[in-house]
XYZ file of C-alpha atoms in Angstrom:
179
model
C 0.611 -14.833 14.674
C 1.191 -11.070 14.839
C 2.912 -11.061 11.451
C 0.002 -12.948 9.898
C -2.505 -10.440 11.249
C -0.316 -7.578 10.021
C -0.177 -9.131 6.549
C -3.978 -9.461 6.547
C -4.357 -5.809 7.588
C -2.017 -4.809 4.744
C -4.131 -6.789 2.279
C -7.286 -5.178 3.634
C -5.810 -1.695 3.262
C -4.537 -2.336 -0.257
C -7.944 -3.766 -1.143
C -9.636 -0.588 0.075
C -7.357 1.448 -2.173
C -8.332 -0.801 -5.084
C -12.063 -0.810 -4.331
C -12.541 2.803 -3.216
C -12.661 6.025 -5.163
C -13.583 8.451 -2.362
C -11.079 10.147 -0.121
C -12.298 8.429 3.045
C -11.842 4.953 1.566
C -8.438 5.861 0.142
C -7.258 7.396 3.422
C -8.443 4.411 5.462
C -6.838 2.050 2.949
C -3.494 3.830 3.240
C -3.774 3.826 7.033
C -4.526 0.101 7.215
C -1.841 -0.874 4.700
C 0.659 1.338 6.514
C -0.249 -0.191 9.879
C 0.371 -3.687 8.553
C 3.617 -2.693 6.844
C 4.771 -0.941 10.025
C 4.392 -4.111 12.078
C 6.185 -6.160 9.422
C 8.971 -3.550 9.205
C 9.342 -3.535 13.003
C 9.836 -7.296 13.014
C 12.209 -7.431 10.041
C 14.106 -4.113 10.008
C 13.679 -2.621 13.472
C 11.867 0.264 15.147
C 13.462 3.114 13.173
C 12.421 1.634 9.836
C 8.944 1.013 11.229
C 8.725 4.607 12.453
C 9.714 5.899 9.017
C 7.050 3.806 7.296
C 4.448 4.787 9.892
C 5.262 8.481 9.555
C 5.208 8.497 5.759
C 1.977 6.526 5.637
C 0.301 8.698 8.262
C 1.121 11.894 6.363
C -0.044 10.308 3.092
C -3.323 9.204 4.699
C -3.914 12.606 6.305
C -3.317 14.364 3.009
C -5.618 11.974 1.169
C -8.337 12.496 3.770
C -8.234 16.242 3.157
C -8.256 16.165 -0.652
C -9.952 14.154 -3.342
C -13.498 13.082 -4.090
C -15.897 13.347 -1.136
C -17.239 10.329 0.696
C -16.334 6.673 0.641
C -17.312 5.580 -2.886
C -16.480 1.943 -2.224
C -17.285 -0.342 -5.157
C -18.838 2.156 -7.546
C -20.674 0.744 -10.574
C -18.345 -1.251 -12.790
C -15.933 -2.240 -10.041
C -16.569 -5.994 -10.120
C -13.184 -6.657 -11.782
C -11.534 -4.808 -8.904
C -13.330 -7.044 -6.398
C -12.194 -10.142 -8.285
C -8.626 -8.766 -8.257
C -8.737 -8.290 -4.479
C -10.047 -11.765 -3.729
C -8.273 -13.837 -6.378
C -5.056 -11.825 -6.179
C -4.971 -12.166 -2.407
C -5.468 -15.929 -2.581
C -2.814 -16.400 -5.273
C -0.286 -14.278 -3.399
C -1.063 -16.143 -0.169
C -0.442 -19.437 -1.943
C 2.856 -18.191 -3.396
C 4.041 -16.675 -0.103
C 3.131 -19.643 2.082
C 3.474 -22.730 -0.092
C 5.605 -22.104 -3.161
C 8.463 -20.158 -1.608
C 10.264 -21.670 1.340
C 11.856 -20.260 4.443
C 10.812 -17.752 7.057
C 9.181 -14.452 6.223
C 5.974 -15.570 4.520
C 4.137 -12.554 5.929
C 6.794 -10.199 4.537
C 6.579 -11.847 1.104
C 2.776 -11.750 1.165
C 2.668 -8.098 2.202
C 5.190 -6.959 -0.386
C 3.555 -8.888 -3.222
C -0.023 -7.941 -2.419
C 0.550 -4.234 -1.722
C 2.880 -3.805 -4.703
C 0.581 -5.764 -7.003
C -2.623 -4.050 -5.939
C -1.076 -0.573 -5.945
C 0.516 -1.146 -9.328
C -2.764 -2.400 -10.758
C -4.570 0.641 -9.381
C -2.014 2.999 -10.925
C -2.431 1.344 -14.312
C -6.230 1.099 -14.211
C -7.240 4.519 -12.889
C -7.370 7.971 -14.401
C -8.343 9.694 -11.148
C -5.434 11.812 -9.894
C -6.115 11.290 -6.185
C -6.257 7.518 -6.656
C -2.997 7.555 -8.621
C -1.219 9.578 -5.953
C -2.546 7.329 -3.194
C -1.396 4.161 -4.936
C 1.986 5.758 -5.645
C 2.401 6.510 -1.936
C 1.791 2.866 -1.088
C 4.197 1.761 -3.820
C 6.960 3.899 -2.327
C 6.428 2.418 1.132
C 6.279 -1.177 -0.053
C 9.434 -0.802 -2.155
C 11.264 0.203 1.022
C 9.727 -2.742 2.852
C 10.978 -5.040 0.091
C 14.467 -3.924 1.083
C 14.043 -6.049 4.206
C 14.713 -9.103 2.020
C 18.323 -7.969 1.642
C 20.403 -7.564 4.766
C 21.802 -4.126 5.408
C 19.469 -2.027 3.255
C 19.781 0.632 5.932
C 17.485 3.244 7.314
C 17.933 5.568 4.337
C 15.709 3.431 2.150
C 12.865 3.744 4.626
C 13.383 7.476 5.130
C 13.406 8.108 1.379
C 10.221 6.077 0.959
C 8.548 7.975 3.791
C 9.473 11.305 2.203
C 8.174 10.191 -1.181
C 4.944 8.801 0.287
C 4.359 11.972 2.283
C 5.313 14.287 -0.579
C 3.311 12.630 -3.355
C 0.070 13.809 -1.782
C 1.088 17.423 -2.287
C 1.533 17.125 -6.045
C -1.059 18.958 -8.167
C -4.099 16.802 -8.796
C -4.710 16.947 -12.490
C -4.933 14.255 -15.074
C -2.565 14.447 -18.017
C -4.246 14.749 -21.380
C -2.625 13.804 -24.653
C -2.748 16.302 -27.474
């Protein structure tokens, strides 16, 4: 039950990162996704891995809250495809995690697929630097969480992901221009 709620919270946070353009929405999205991933990491990899994910996500969320576009900016004009991605993508991933694949750990599979998929889609679809850095932070954390599928991934994976997630927010916020 707890793992299912944590997976839902992760989906909600990743959806906020997809649907929001303002720093408040992005920070809350990172916080929610991190909270869900922390619970999943605690159950699958132990308290030290969970603490690393929580710390990296908290620093990433705090940094995002202090920089970026003002306000919430949830579902700005033209964001209907993002809403469809959040709903349809969440349902498809839930179906894959719960019905298609077998064995324990459906909440871990759901969380990894939904956060990685939504963050990757946001990286590819956005040209806003703060959104790109936020999605990259979540990608780093979820890649470490995916290490829970393999036994013995160790604490170093989680610590490296936490450092990357925390450090990405300090990169200069400019958009690359060709030419």
